[in-house]
Amino acid sequence: MPVAHGQVNKSMTLSNSDAETPDRIVELRLPSRLGYEKVAMDAAASLARRMGFNGDRVEALRTALAEAVTNAIEHGNERDSAMKVLVVLIVRPDELVVSVADQGLKPLDHDQTTHIPNIEETLHKSDKGGWGIWLIRELMDEVEFSTAPSGGNQVRMVIHLEQ
Amino acid sequence: MCAVTESSHKLSTIELSVPSELGYEKVVRDTIAAFARRLGFDNERIDDLKTAIGEACINAIEHGNGGVPDQRISVSCICEDERLTVEVRDRGVKPYDGHAAVPSIEQKLQGIAPLRGMGLMLIAQLVDEADFTNHPAGGNLFRLSLYRRRDAAHP
């Protein structure tokens, strides 16, 4: 069976730090139904492990992505399962960029993305939610909220590979 | 969270696209395994599915896309009722030649046929249905299906 040597044997960990190494992109489209965040978490964890992230960092990524995808399903797409959540993973030699975009039925306002919830107040409220964005900011190295090309909400998270 | 809460008439679909490079078949396997787990497939069926998908993706990377790293592989997973279908599409750099005679294990052991090239045989053993078609927009489309229960395909 002919195999194109040299082309397909390149390691996907991209250990060389050549700036000209093209980005490797993985795209995943999911229905807006709770539970599907786990598919995104496993996809990203699989990729991150193979890039050489350690167990703790992979767990941090899983948690941040779970929050981002859950937000997209529950808020951005208002649990309309016909709506899609797009997860784009960009593999670079020294970092993994993860973008999550919804179809923006309910746009996220700026205050929501910068608000730091108060633990004392939360303890006295029946709704203990609202910590997702804060958590994402705690876990990821770079976090940026914007409007997706599709018009929905988009969160872009970066996790650096420390060597 | 419960895995099988979806009503059966609902169609569940995920779509995935990865670079045509060895190694990425593992990302596809892990993603589809998570999907099947969410749909309540048992571990044994998920292991069959993972092996079959790995082989199908490697075929697409090495043959369908001819080892050209800039190409991509698109994978769709559709679950309806008891059946999970996975479609692996390459860009058809090299179209699948369905008429080539498949060498037997004996020929391989005797050194008459190459030792590799058992992927399709393996896939056929693991899943309930598997076949190639041409994608309307070009490229090879390899489709495999498996039922929630191993015996469901042949009642």
PDB file of C-alpha atoms in Angstrom:
ATOM      1  CA  MET A   1       0.000   0.000   0.000  1.00  0.00           C
ATOM      2  CA  PRO A   2       1.671   3.232  -1.046  1.00  0.00           C
ATOM      3  CA  VAL A   3       2.100   5.763   1.722  1.00  0.00           C
ATOM      4  CA  ALA A   4       3.248   9.289   0.985  1.00  0.00           C
ATOM      5  CA  HIS A   5       6.306   9.318   3.237  1.00  0.00           C
ATOM      6  CA  GLY A   6       7.321  12.579   4.787  1.00  0.00           C
ATOM      7  CA  GLN A   7       3.928  14.106   4.280  1.00  0.00           C
ATOM      8  CA  VAL A   8       1.758  12.072   6.544  1.00  0.00           C
ATOM      9  CA  ASN A   9       4.310  11.172   9.190  1.00  0.00           C
ATOM     10  CA  LYS A  10       4.492  14.675  10.615  1.00  0.00           C
ATOM     11  CA  SER A  11       3.699  14.704  14.302  1.00  0.00           C
ATOM     12  CA  MET A  12       0.535  16.548  15.187  1.00  0.00           C
ATOM     13  CA  THR A  13       2.129  17.806  18.377  1.00  0.00           C
ATOM     14  CA  LEU A  14       3.939  20.301  16.157  1.00  0.00           C
ATOM     15  CA  SER A  15       7.007  20.296  18.366  1.00  0.00           C
ATOM     16  CA  ASN A  16       8.964  22.544  16.024  1.00  0.00           C
ATOM     17  CA  SER A  17       8.343  26.184  16.780  1.00  0.00           C
ATOM     18  CA  ASP A  18       8.612  27.259  13.149  1.00  0.00           C
ATOM     19  CA  ALA A  19       6.496  30.394  12.845  1.00  0.00           C
ATOM     20  CA  GLU A  20       5.525  29.376   9.336  1.00  0.00           C
ATOM     21  CA  THR A  21       3.880  26.156  10.466  1.00  0.00           C
ATOM     22  CA  PRO A  22       0.322  26.523   9.236  1.00  0.00           C
ATOM     23  CA  ASP A  23      -2.471  26.376  11.795  1.00  0.00           C
ATOM     24  CA  ARG A  24      -4.307  23.064  12.026  1.00  0.00           C
ATOM     25  CA  ILE A  25      -8.030  23.584  12.349  1.00  0.00           C
ATOM     26  CA  VAL A  26     -10.696  21.264  13.736  1.00  0.00           C
ATOM     27  CA  GLU A  27     -14.334  22.316  13.379  1.00  0.00           C
ATOM     28  CA  LEU A  28     -17.235  20.800  15.256  1.00  0.00           C
ATOM     29  CA  ARG A  29     -20.955  21.571  14.869  1.00  0.00           C
ATOM     30  CA  LEU A  30     -23.333  20.497  17.596  1.00  0.00           C
ATOM     31  CA  PRO A  31     -27.085  20.731  18.151  1.00  0.00           C
ATOM     32  CA  SER A  32     -28.173  23.101  20.919  1.00  0.00           C
ATOM     33  CA  ARG A  33     -29.158  20.413  23.345  1.00  0.00           C
ATOM     34  CA  LEU A  34     -27.742  20.043  26.846  1.00  0.00           C
ATOM     35  CA  GLY A  35     -25.399  17.095  27.037  1.00  0.00           C
ATOM     36  CA  TYR A  36     -23.709  17.884  23.741  1.00  0.00           C
ATOM     37  CA  GLU A  37     -21.158  20.022  25.577  1.00  0.00           C
ATOM     38  CA  LYS A  38     -19.585  16.680  26.505  1.00  0.00           C
ATOM     39  CA  VAL A  39     -18.887  15.934  22.848  1.00  0.00           C
ATOM     40  CA  ALA A  40     -17.040  19.252  22.553  1.00  0.00           C
ATOM     41  CA  MET A  41     -15.153  18.601  25.814  1.00  0.00           C
ATOM     42  CA  ASP A  42     -13.949  15.183  24.656  1.00  0.00           C
ATOM     43  CA  ALA A  43     -12.930  16.507  21.226  1.00  0.00           C
ATOM     44  CA  ALA A  44     -10.898  19.329  22.742  1.00  0.00           C
ATOM     45  CA  ALA A  45      -9.383  17.100  25.438  1.00  0.00           C
ATOM     46  CA  SER A  46      -8.305  14.573  22.809  1.00  0.00           C
ATOM     47  CA  LEU A  47      -6.598  17.288  20.803  1.00  0.00           C
ATOM     48  CA  ALA A  48      -5.019  18.974  23.833  1.00  0.00           C
ATOM     49  CA  ARG A  49      -3.615  15.699  25.206  1.00  0.00           C
ATOM     50  CA  ARG A  50      -1.985  14.988  21.872  1.00  0.00           C
ATOM     51  CA  MET A  51      -0.514  18.497  21.797  1.00  0.00           C
ATOM     52  CA  GLY A  52       1.213  17.717  25.105  1.00  0.00           C
ATOM     53  CA  PHE A  53      -0.917  19.607  27.649  1.00  0.00           C
ATOM     54  CA  ASN A  54      -0.735  18.015  31.096  1.00  0.00           C
ATOM     55  CA  GLY A  55      -3.726  16.516  32.869  1.00  0.00           C
ATOM     56  CA  ASP A  56      -4.542  19.620  34.939  1.00  0.00           C
ATOM     57  CA  ARG A  57      -4.521  21.885  31.903  1.00  0.00           C
ATOM     58  CA  VAL A  58      -6.681  19.452  29.945  1.00  0.00           C
ATOM     59  CA  GLU A  59      -9.190  19.455  32.832  1.00  0.00           C
ATOM     60  CA  ALA A  60      -9.158  23.262  32.934  1.00  0.00           C
ATOM     61  CA  LEU A  61      -9.862  23.332  29.212  1.00  0.00           C
ATOM     62  CA  ARG A  62     -12.693  20.809  29.578  1.00  0.00           C
ATOM     63  CA  THR A  63     -14.327  22.873  32.307  1.00  0.00           C
ATOM     64  CA  ALA A  64     -13.989  26.181  30.439  1.00  0.00           C
ATOM     65  CA  LEU A  65     -15.360  24.641  27.263  1.00  0.00           C
ATOM     66  CA  ALA A  66     -18.254  23.042  29.152  1.00  0.00           C
ATOM     67  CA  GLU A  67     -19.242  26.486  30.455  1.00  0.00           C
ATOM     68  CA  ALA A  68     -18.844  28.153  27.056  1.00  0.00           C
ATOM     69  CA  VAL A  69     -20.869  25.527  25.173  1.00  0.00           C
ATOM     70  CA  THR A  70     -23.546  25.371  27.877  1.00  0.00           C
ATOM     71  CA  ASN A  71     -23.907  29.164  27.689  1.00  0.00           C
ATOM     72  CA  ALA A  72     -24.237  28.957  23.909  1.00  0.00           C
ATOM     73  CA  ILE A  73     -26.918  26.247  24.176  1.00  0.00           C
ATOM     74  CA  GLU A  74     -28.922  27.764  27.037  1.00  0.00           C
ATOM     75  CA  HIS A  75     -28.599  31.478  26.435  1.00  0.00           C
ATOM     76  CA  GLY A  76     -27.373  32.273  22.922  1.00  0.00           C
ATOM     77  CA  ASN A  77     -29.506  29.623  21.209  1.00  0.00           C
ATOM     78  CA  GLU A  78     -32.188  29.450  23.920  1.00  0.00           C
ATOM     79  CA  ARG A  79     -32.144  25.631  23.854  1.00  0.00           C
ATOM     80  CA  ASP A  80     -33.554  25.494  20.327  1.00  0.00           C
ATOM     81  CA  SER A  81     -32.032  22.174  19.239  1.00  0.00           C
ATOM     82  CA  ALA A  82     -32.288  23.135  15.560  1.00  0.00           C
ATOM     83  CA  MET A  83     -29.756  25.872  16.267  1.00  0.00           C
ATOM     84  CA  LYS A  84     -26.103  24.943  16.030  1.00  0.00           C
ATOM     85  CA  VAL A  85     -23.140  25.602  18.238  1.00  0.00           C
ATOM     86  CA  LEU A  86     -19.898  25.912  16.299  1.00  0.00           C
ATOM     87  CA  VAL A  87     -16.674  24.979  18.081  1.00  0.00           C
ATOM     88  CA  VAL A  88     -13.426  25.771  16.264  1.00  0.00           C
ATOM     89  CA  LEU A  89     -10.131  24.466  17.615  1.00  0.00           C
ATOM     90  CA  ILE A  90      -6.937  25.971  16.194  1.00  0.00           C
ATOM     91  CA  VAL A  91      -3.728  24.078  16.885  1.00  0.00           C
ATOM     92  CA  ARG A  92      -0.588  26.221  16.984  1.00  0.00           C
ATOM     93  CA  PRO A  93       2.910  25.164  18.031  1.00  0.00           C
ATOM     94  CA  ASP A  94       2.633  26.887  21.418  1.00  0.00           C
ATOM     95  CA  GLU A  95      -1.088  27.269  22.072  1.00  0.00           C
ATOM     96  CA  LEU A  96      -4.581  25.980  21.447  1.00  0.00           C
ATOM     97  CA  VAL A  97      -7.253  28.492  20.458  1.00  0.00           C
ATOM     98  CA  VAL A  98     -10.857  27.477  21.071  1.00  0.00           C
ATOM     99  CA  SER A  99     -13.777  29.508  19.725  1.00  0.00           C
ATOM    100  CA  VAL A 100     -17.393  28.812  20.563  1.00  0.00           C
ATOM    101  CA  ALA A 101     -20.101  30.561  18.555  1.00  0.00           C
ATOM    102  CA  ASP A 102     -23.871  30.405  18.844  1.00  0.00           C
ATOM    103  CA  GLN A 103     -26.570  31.768  16.559  1.00  0.00           C
ATOM    104  CA  GLY A 104     -27.316  34.631  18.902  1.00  0.00           C
ATOM    105  CA  LEU A 105     -31.052  34.600  19.538  1.00  0.00           C
ATOM    106  CA  LYS A 106     -30.155  36.375  22.718  1.00  0.00           C
ATOM    107  CA  PRO A 107     -27.128  38.651  22.406  1.00  0.00           C
ATOM    108  CA  LEU A 108     -24.772  38.840  25.366  1.00  0.00           C
ATOM    109  CA  ASP A 109     -24.235  42.351  26.664  1.00  0.00           C
ATOM    110  CA  HIS A 110     -20.872  43.663  27.691  1.00  0.00           C
ATOM    111  CA  ASP A 111     -21.689  43.853  31.406  1.00  0.00           C
ATOM    112  CA  GLN A 112     -22.412  40.148  31.512  1.00  0.00           C
ATOM    113  CA  THR A 113     -18.960  39.330  30.172  1.00  0.00           C
ATOM    114  CA  THR A 114     -17.106  41.468  32.722  1.00  0.00           C
ATOM    115  CA  HIS A 115     -19.298  41.072  35.794  1.00  0.00           C
ATOM    116  CA  ILE A 116     -17.631  39.360  38.739  1.00  0.00           C
ATOM    117  CA  PRO A 117     -20.252  37.568  40.817  1.00  0.00           C
ATOM    118  CA  ASN A 118     -20.180  37.816  44.591  1.00  0.00           C
ATOM    119  CA  ILE A 119     -20.036  34.571  46.541  1.00  0.00           C
ATOM    120  CA  GLU A 120     -21.875  36.001  49.583  1.00  0.00           C
ATOM    121  CA  GLU A 121     -24.761  37.216  47.449  1.00  0.00           C
ATOM    122  CA  THR A 122     -24.907  33.918  45.560  1.00  0.00           C
ATOM    123  CA  LEU A 123     -25.170  31.969  48.819  1.00  0.00           C
ATOM    124  CA  HIS A 124     -28.366  33.818  49.643  1.00  0.00           C
ATOM    125  CA  LYS A 125     -29.937  33.373  46.225  1.00  0.00           C
ATOM    126  CA  SER A 126     -31.798  30.314  45.052  1.00  0.00           C
ATOM    127  CA  ASP A 127     -30.197  30.629  41.598  1.00  0.00           C
ATOM    128  CA  LYS A 128     -26.570  29.658  42.088  1.00  0.00           C
ATOM    129  CA  GLY A 129     -25.739  30.127  38.425  1.00  0.00           C
ATOM    130  CA  GLY A 130     -23.963  32.981  36.700  1.00  0.00           C
ATOM    131  CA  TRP A 131     -20.415  31.877  37.404  1.00  0.00           C
ATOM    132  CA  GLY A 132     -19.590  30.479  33.967  1.00  0.00           C
ATOM    133  CA  ILE A 133     -17.868  33.471  32.426  1.00  0.00           C
ATOM    134  CA  TRP A 134     -15.931  34.198  35.612  1.00  0.00           C
ATOM    135  CA  LEU A 135     -14.803  30.567  35.653  1.00  0.00           C
ATOM    136  CA  ILE A 136     -13.714  30.681  32.014  1.00  0.00           C
ATOM    137  CA  ARG A 137     -11.608  33.774  32.740  1.00  0.00           C
ATOM    138  CA  GLU A 138     -10.012  32.042  35.733  1.00  0.00           C
ATOM    139  CA  LEU A 139      -9.112  28.925  33.773  1.00  0.00           C
ATOM    140  CA  MET A 140      -7.952  30.173  30.376  1.00  0.00           C
ATOM    141  CA  ASP A 141      -4.918  32.307  29.515  1.00  0.00           C
ATOM    142  CA  GLU A 142      -6.781  34.647  27.150  1.00  0.00           C
ATOM    143  CA  VAL A 143     -10.530  35.210  26.855  1.00  0.00           C
ATOM    144  CA  GLU A 144     -12.311  37.491  24.437  1.00  0.00           C
ATOM    145  CA  PHE A 145     -16.008  37.984  23.755  1.00  0.00           C
ATOM    146  CA  SER A 146     -17.137  39.192  20.356  1.00  0.00           C
ATOM    147  CA  THR A 147     -19.792  38.818  17.701  1.00  0.00           C
ATOM    148  CA  ALA A 148     -19.390  35.759  15.473  1.00  0.00           C
ATOM    149  CA  PRO A 149     -19.332  36.142  11.666  1.00  0.00           C
ATOM    150  CA  SER A 150     -22.747  34.442  11.769  1.00  0.00           C
ATOM    151  CA  GLY A 151     -24.057  37.255  13.989  1.00  0.00           C
ATOM    152  CA  GLY A 152     -24.201  35.208  17.178  1.00  0.00           C
ATOM    153  CA  ASN A 153     -22.154  35.445  20.332  1.00  0.00           C
ATOM    154  CA  GLN A 154     -18.603  34.211  20.198  1.00  0.00           C
ATOM    155  CA  VAL A 155     -16.091  33.496  22.903  1.00  0.00           C
ATOM    156  CA  ARG A 156     -12.463  32.943  21.981  1.00  0.00           C
ATOM    157  CA  MET A 157     -10.298  31.223  24.567  1.00  0.00           C
ATOM    158  CA  VAL A 158      -6.582  30.557  24.383  1.00  0.00           C
ATOM    159  CA  ILE A 159      -4.575  28.103  26.443  1.00  0.00           C
ATOM    160  CA  HIS A 160      -0.787  28.276  26.248  1.00  0.00           C
ATOM    161  CA  LEU A 161       1.424  25.248  26.015  1.00  0.00           C
ATOM    162  CA  GLU A 162       4.220  25.684  28.570  1.00  0.00           C
ATOM    163  CA  GLN A 163       7.334  23.699  27.829  1.00  0.00           C
TER     164      GLN A 163
ATOM    165  CA  MET B   1     -26.861  13.813  33.275  1.00  0.00           C
ATOM    166  CA  CYS B   2     -28.934  11.090  31.688  1.00  0.00           C
ATOM    167  CA  ALA B   3     -27.785   9.836  28.326  1.00  0.00           C
ATOM    168  CA  VAL B   4     -30.998   8.567  26.804  1.00  0.00           C
ATOM    169  CA  THR B   5     -33.413  11.383  27.459  1.00  0.00           C
ATOM    170  CA  GLU B   6     -33.971  12.300  23.839  1.00  0.00           C
ATOM    171  CA  SER B   7     -37.214  11.223  22.300  1.00  0.00           C
ATOM    172  CA  SER B   8     -36.579   8.689  19.595  1.00  0.00           C
ATOM    173  CA  HIS B   9     -38.155  10.603  16.724  1.00  0.00           C
ATOM    174  CA  LYS B  10     -35.560  13.309  17.063  1.00  0.00           C
ATOM    175  CA  LEU B  11     -32.659  13.220  14.705  1.00  0.00           C
ATOM    176  CA  SER B  12     -29.325  13.988  16.293  1.00  0.00           C
ATOM    177  CA  THR B  13     -26.483  15.163  14.117  1.00  0.00           C
ATOM    178  CA  ILE B  14     -22.974  16.374  14.727  1.00  0.00           C
ATOM    179  CA  GLU B  15     -20.495  17.479  12.090  1.00  0.00           C
ATOM    180  CA  LEU B  16     -16.735  17.478  12.346  1.00  0.00           C
ATOM    181  CA  SER B  17     -13.974  18.568  10.014  1.00  0.00           C
ATOM    182  CA  VAL B  18     -10.270  17.871  10.603  1.00  0.00           C
ATOM    183  CA  PRO B  19      -6.971  18.264   8.710  1.00  0.00           C
ATOM    184  CA  SER B  20      -6.042  15.299   6.527  1.00  0.00           C
ATOM    185  CA  GLU B  21      -3.087  14.306   8.684  1.00  0.00           C
ATOM    186  CA  LEU B  22      -2.342  11.110  10.561  1.00  0.00           C
ATOM    187  CA  GLY B  23      -3.094  11.626  14.245  1.00  0.00           C
ATOM    188  CA  TYR B  24      -6.310  13.552  13.685  1.00  0.00           C
ATOM    189  CA  GLU B  25      -8.224  10.297  13.226  1.00  0.00           C
ATOM    190  CA  LYS B  26      -7.860   9.956  17.005  1.00  0.00           C
ATOM    191  CA  VAL B  27      -9.645  13.254  17.570  1.00  0.00           C
ATOM    192  CA  VAL B  28     -12.456  12.023  15.303  1.00  0.00           C
ATOM    193  CA  ARG B  29     -12.644   8.722  17.218  1.00  0.00           C
ATOM    194  CA  ASP B  30     -12.805  10.416  20.613  1.00  0.00           C
ATOM    195  CA  THR B  31     -15.427  12.905  19.445  1.00  0.00           C
ATOM    196  CA  ILE B  32     -17.705  10.276  17.936  1.00  0.00           C
ATOM    197  CA  ALA B  33     -17.254   8.042  20.974  1.00  0.00           C
ATOM    198  CA  ALA B  34     -18.521  10.915  23.146  1.00  0.00           C
ATOM    199  CA  PHE B  35     -21.517  11.311  20.829  1.00  0.00           C
ATOM    200  CA  ALA B  36     -22.339   7.586  20.970  1.00  0.00           C
ATOM    201  CA  ARG B  37     -21.921   7.546  24.745  1.00  0.00           C
ATOM    202  CA  ARG B  38     -24.312  10.472  25.028  1.00  0.00           C
ATOM    203  CA  LEU B  39     -26.826   8.530  22.948  1.00  0.00           C
ATOM    204  CA  GLY B  40     -26.574   5.586  25.303  1.00  0.00           C
ATOM    205  CA  PHE B  41     -24.599   3.100  23.205  1.00  0.00           C
ATOM    206  CA  ASP B  42     -22.779   0.544  25.341  1.00  0.00           C
ATOM    207  CA  ASN B  43     -19.000   0.427  25.656  1.00  0.00           C
ATOM    208  CA  GLU B  44     -18.541  -2.643  23.492  1.00  0.00           C
ATOM    209  CA  ARG B  45     -20.378  -1.031  20.569  1.00  0.00           C
ATOM    210  CA  ILE B  46     -18.452   2.187  21.130  1.00  0.00           C
ATOM    211  CA  ASP B  47     -15.147   0.294  20.927  1.00  0.00           C
ATOM    212  CA  ASP B  48     -16.246  -1.276  17.621  1.00  0.00           C
ATOM    213  CA  LEU B  49     -17.242   2.140  16.345  1.00  0.00           C
ATOM    214  CA  LYS B  50     -13.949   3.746  17.384  1.00  0.00           C
ATOM    215  CA  THR B  51     -11.860   1.118  15.629  1.00  0.00           C
ATOM    216  CA  ALA B  52     -13.973   1.291  12.465  1.00  0.00           C
ATOM    217  CA  ILE B  53     -13.833   5.083  12.362  1.00  0.00           C
ATOM    218  CA  GLY B  54     -10.096   5.150  12.913  1.00  0.00           C
ATOM    219  CA  GLU B  55      -9.640   2.830   9.916  1.00  0.00           C
ATOM    220  CA  ALA B  56     -12.074   4.811   7.753  1.00  0.00           C
ATOM    221  CA  CYS B  57     -10.288   8.085   8.539  1.00  0.00           C
ATOM    222  CA  ILE B  58      -6.848   6.619   7.868  1.00  0.00           C
ATOM    223  CA  ASN B  59      -8.140   5.386   4.490  1.00  0.00           C
ATOM    224  CA  ALA B  60      -9.411   8.884   3.736  1.00  0.00           C
ATOM    225  CA  ILE B  61      -6.112  10.483   4.792  1.00  0.00           C
ATOM    226  CA  GLU B  62      -3.786   8.054   2.997  1.00  0.00           C
ATOM    227  CA  HIS B  63      -5.834   7.124  -0.047  1.00  0.00           C
ATOM    228  CA  GLY B  64      -8.808   9.392  -0.680  1.00  0.00           C
ATOM    229  CA  ASN B  65      -6.803  12.528   0.000  1.00  0.00           C
ATOM    230  CA  GLY B  66      -3.602  10.889  -1.274  1.00  0.00           C
ATOM    231  CA  GLY B  67      -1.548  11.962   1.753  1.00  0.00           C
ATOM    232  CA  VAL B  68      -1.869  15.632   0.776  1.00  0.00           C
ATOM    233  CA  PRO B  69      -1.805  17.444   4.142  1.00  0.00           C
ATOM    234  CA  ASP B  70      -3.696  20.573   3.042  1.00  0.00           C
ATOM    235  CA  GLN B  71      -6.819  18.538   2.313  1.00  0.00           C
ATOM    236  CA  ARG B  72      -9.562  18.024   4.853  1.00  0.00           C
ATOM    237  CA  ILE B  73     -11.780  15.216   6.045  1.00  0.00           C
ATOM    238  CA  SER B  74     -15.429  15.875   6.854  1.00  0.00           C
ATOM    239  CA  VAL B  75     -17.305  13.565   9.177  1.00  0.00           C
ATOM    240  CA  SER B  76     -21.053  13.600   9.869  1.00  0.00           C
ATOM    241  CA  CYS B  77     -22.723  11.493  12.526  1.00  0.00           C
ATOM    242  CA  ILE B  78     -26.437  11.004  12.394  1.00  0.00           C
ATOM    243  CA  CYS B  79     -28.409   9.066  14.961  1.00  0.00           C
ATOM    244  CA  GLU B  80     -31.980   8.080  14.212  1.00  0.00           C
ATOM    245  CA  ASP B  81     -33.763   5.743  16.574  1.00  0.00           C
ATOM    246  CA  GLU B  82     -31.589   2.673  16.982  1.00  0.00           C
ATOM    247  CA  ARG B  83     -29.076   3.361  14.228  1.00  0.00           C
ATOM    248  CA  LEU B  84     -25.968   5.503  14.247  1.00  0.00           C
ATOM    249  CA  THR B  85     -24.547   6.405  10.839  1.00  0.00           C
ATOM    250  CA  VAL B  86     -21.147   7.964  10.270  1.00  0.00           C
ATOM    251  CA  GLU B  87     -20.142   9.437   6.924  1.00  0.00           C
ATOM    252  CA  VAL B  88     -16.485  10.113   6.214  1.00  0.00           C
ATOM    253  CA  ARG B  89     -15.860  12.283   3.198  1.00  0.00           C
ATOM    254  CA  ASP B  90     -12.522  12.983   1.583  1.00  0.00           C
ATOM    255  CA  ARG B  91     -11.678  15.223  -1.362  1.00  0.00           C
ATOM    256  CA  GLY B  92     -11.222  12.360  -3.811  1.00  0.00           C
ATOM    257  CA  VAL B  93      -7.625  12.986  -4.815  1.00  0.00           C
ATOM    258  CA  LYS B  94      -7.690   9.255  -5.437  1.00  0.00           C
ATOM    259  CA  PRO B  95     -11.144   7.803  -6.123  1.00  0.00           C
ATOM    260  CA  TYR B  96     -11.978   4.494  -4.491  1.00  0.00           C
ATOM    261  CA  ASP B  97     -11.594   1.617  -6.910  1.00  0.00           C
ATOM    262  CA  GLY B  98     -14.285  -0.725  -5.754  1.00  0.00           C
ATOM    263  CA  HIS B  99     -13.439  -3.318  -8.382  1.00  0.00           C
ATOM    264  CA  ALA B 100      -9.975  -4.186  -7.120  1.00  0.00           C
ATOM    265  CA  ALA B 101      -9.918  -7.763  -5.836  1.00  0.00           C
ATOM    266  CA  VAL B 102      -9.428  -7.874  -2.078  1.00  0.00           C
ATOM    267  CA  PRO B 103      -6.468 -10.122  -1.253  1.00  0.00           C
ATOM    268  CA  SER B 104      -7.117 -12.905   1.223  1.00  0.00           C
ATOM    269  CA  ILE B 105      -5.380 -13.345   4.576  1.00  0.00           C
ATOM    270  CA  GLU B 106      -3.674 -16.446   3.083  1.00  0.00           C
ATOM    271  CA  GLN B 107      -2.207 -14.383   0.249  1.00  0.00           C
ATOM    272  CA  LYS B 108      -0.968 -11.828   2.735  1.00  0.00           C
ATOM    273  CA  LEU B 109       0.620 -14.488   4.958  1.00  0.00           C
ATOM    274  CA  GLN B 110       2.304 -16.095   1.965  1.00  0.00           C
ATOM    275  CA  GLY B 111       3.776 -12.727   1.040  1.00  0.00           C
ATOM    276  CA  ILE B 112       1.889 -12.569  -2.280  1.00  0.00           C
ATOM    277  CA  ALA B 113      -0.168  -9.576  -1.180  1.00  0.00           C
ATOM    278  CA  PRO B 114       0.854  -6.583   0.948  1.00  0.00           C
ATOM    279  CA  LEU B 115       0.431  -7.017   4.702  1.00  0.00           C
ATOM    280  CA  ARG B 116      -1.497  -3.828   5.054  1.00  0.00           C
ATOM    281  CA  GLY B 117      -4.823  -3.094   3.411  1.00  0.00           C
ATOM    282  CA  MET B 118      -7.082  -4.849   5.861  1.00  0.00           C
ATOM    283  CA  GLY B 119      -8.956  -1.774   7.022  1.00  0.00           C
ATOM    284  CA  LEU B 120     -12.129  -2.360   5.026  1.00  0.00           C
ATOM    285  CA  MET B 121     -12.225  -6.026   6.047  1.00  0.00           C
ATOM    286  CA  LEU B 122     -11.909  -5.011   9.663  1.00  0.00           C
ATOM    287  CA  ILE B 123     -14.588  -2.339   9.376  1.00  0.00           C
ATOM    288  CA  ALA B 124     -16.990  -4.827   7.771  1.00  0.00           C
ATOM    289  CA  GLN B 125     -16.556  -7.143  10.761  1.00  0.00           C
ATOM    290  CA  LEU B 126     -17.185  -4.437  13.334  1.00  0.00           C
ATOM    291  CA  VAL B 127     -20.159  -2.492  12.038  1.00  0.00           C
ATOM    292  CA  ASP B 128     -23.528  -3.509  10.618  1.00  0.00           C
ATOM    293  CA  GLU B 129     -23.320  -1.737   7.264  1.00  0.00           C
ATOM    294  CA  ALA B 130     -20.427  -0.135   5.393  1.00  0.00           C
ATOM    295  CA  ASP B 131     -20.135   1.088   1.824  1.00  0.00           C
ATOM    296  CA  PHE B 132     -18.549   3.643  -0.476  1.00  0.00           C
ATOM    297  CA  THR B 133     -20.470   6.079  -2.610  1.00  0.00           C
ATOM    298  CA  ASN B 134     -19.426   9.131  -4.576  1.00  0.00           C
ATOM    299  CA  HIS B 135     -20.270  12.398  -2.926  1.00  0.00           C
ATOM    300  CA  PRO B 136     -22.468  14.566  -5.210  1.00  0.00           C
ATOM    301  CA  ALA B 137     -20.015  17.438  -4.801  1.00  0.00           C
ATOM    302  CA  GLY B 138     -16.995  15.203  -5.485  1.00  0.00           C
ATOM    303  CA  GLY B 139     -14.793  13.016  -3.335  1.00  0.00           C
ATOM    304  CA  ASN B 140     -15.313   9.622  -1.811  1.00  0.00           C
ATOM    305  CA  LEU B 141     -18.028   9.171   0.772  1.00  0.00           C
ATOM    306  CA  PHE B 142     -17.639   6.217   3.068  1.00  0.00           C
ATOM    307  CA  ARG B 143     -20.702   5.420   5.119  1.00  0.00           C
ATOM    308  CA  LEU B 144     -20.918   3.058   8.052  1.00  0.00           C
ATOM    309  CA  SER B 145     -23.865   2.279  10.291  1.00  0.00           C
ATOM    310  CA  LEU B 146     -24.217   0.443  13.499  1.00  0.00           C
ATOM    311  CA  TYR B 147     -27.227  -0.476  15.565  1.00  0.00           C
ATOM    312  CA  ARG B 148     -27.532   0.023  19.263  1.00  0.00           C
ATOM    313  CA  ARG B 149     -27.603  -3.740  19.686  1.00  0.00           C
ATOM    314  CA  ARG B 150     -25.301  -5.989  17.725  1.00  0.00           C
ATOM    315  CA  ASP B 151     -28.110  -8.297  16.615  1.00  0.00           C
ATOM    316  CA  ALA B 152     -30.557  -5.550  15.629  1.00  0.00           C
ATOM    317  CA  ALA B 153     -29.383  -5.415  12.006  1.00  0.00           C
ATOM    318  CA  HIS B 154     -30.394  -9.011  11.277  1.00  0.00           C
ATOM    319  CA  PRO B 155     -33.615  -9.690  13.153  1.00  0.00           C
TER     320      PRO B 155
END
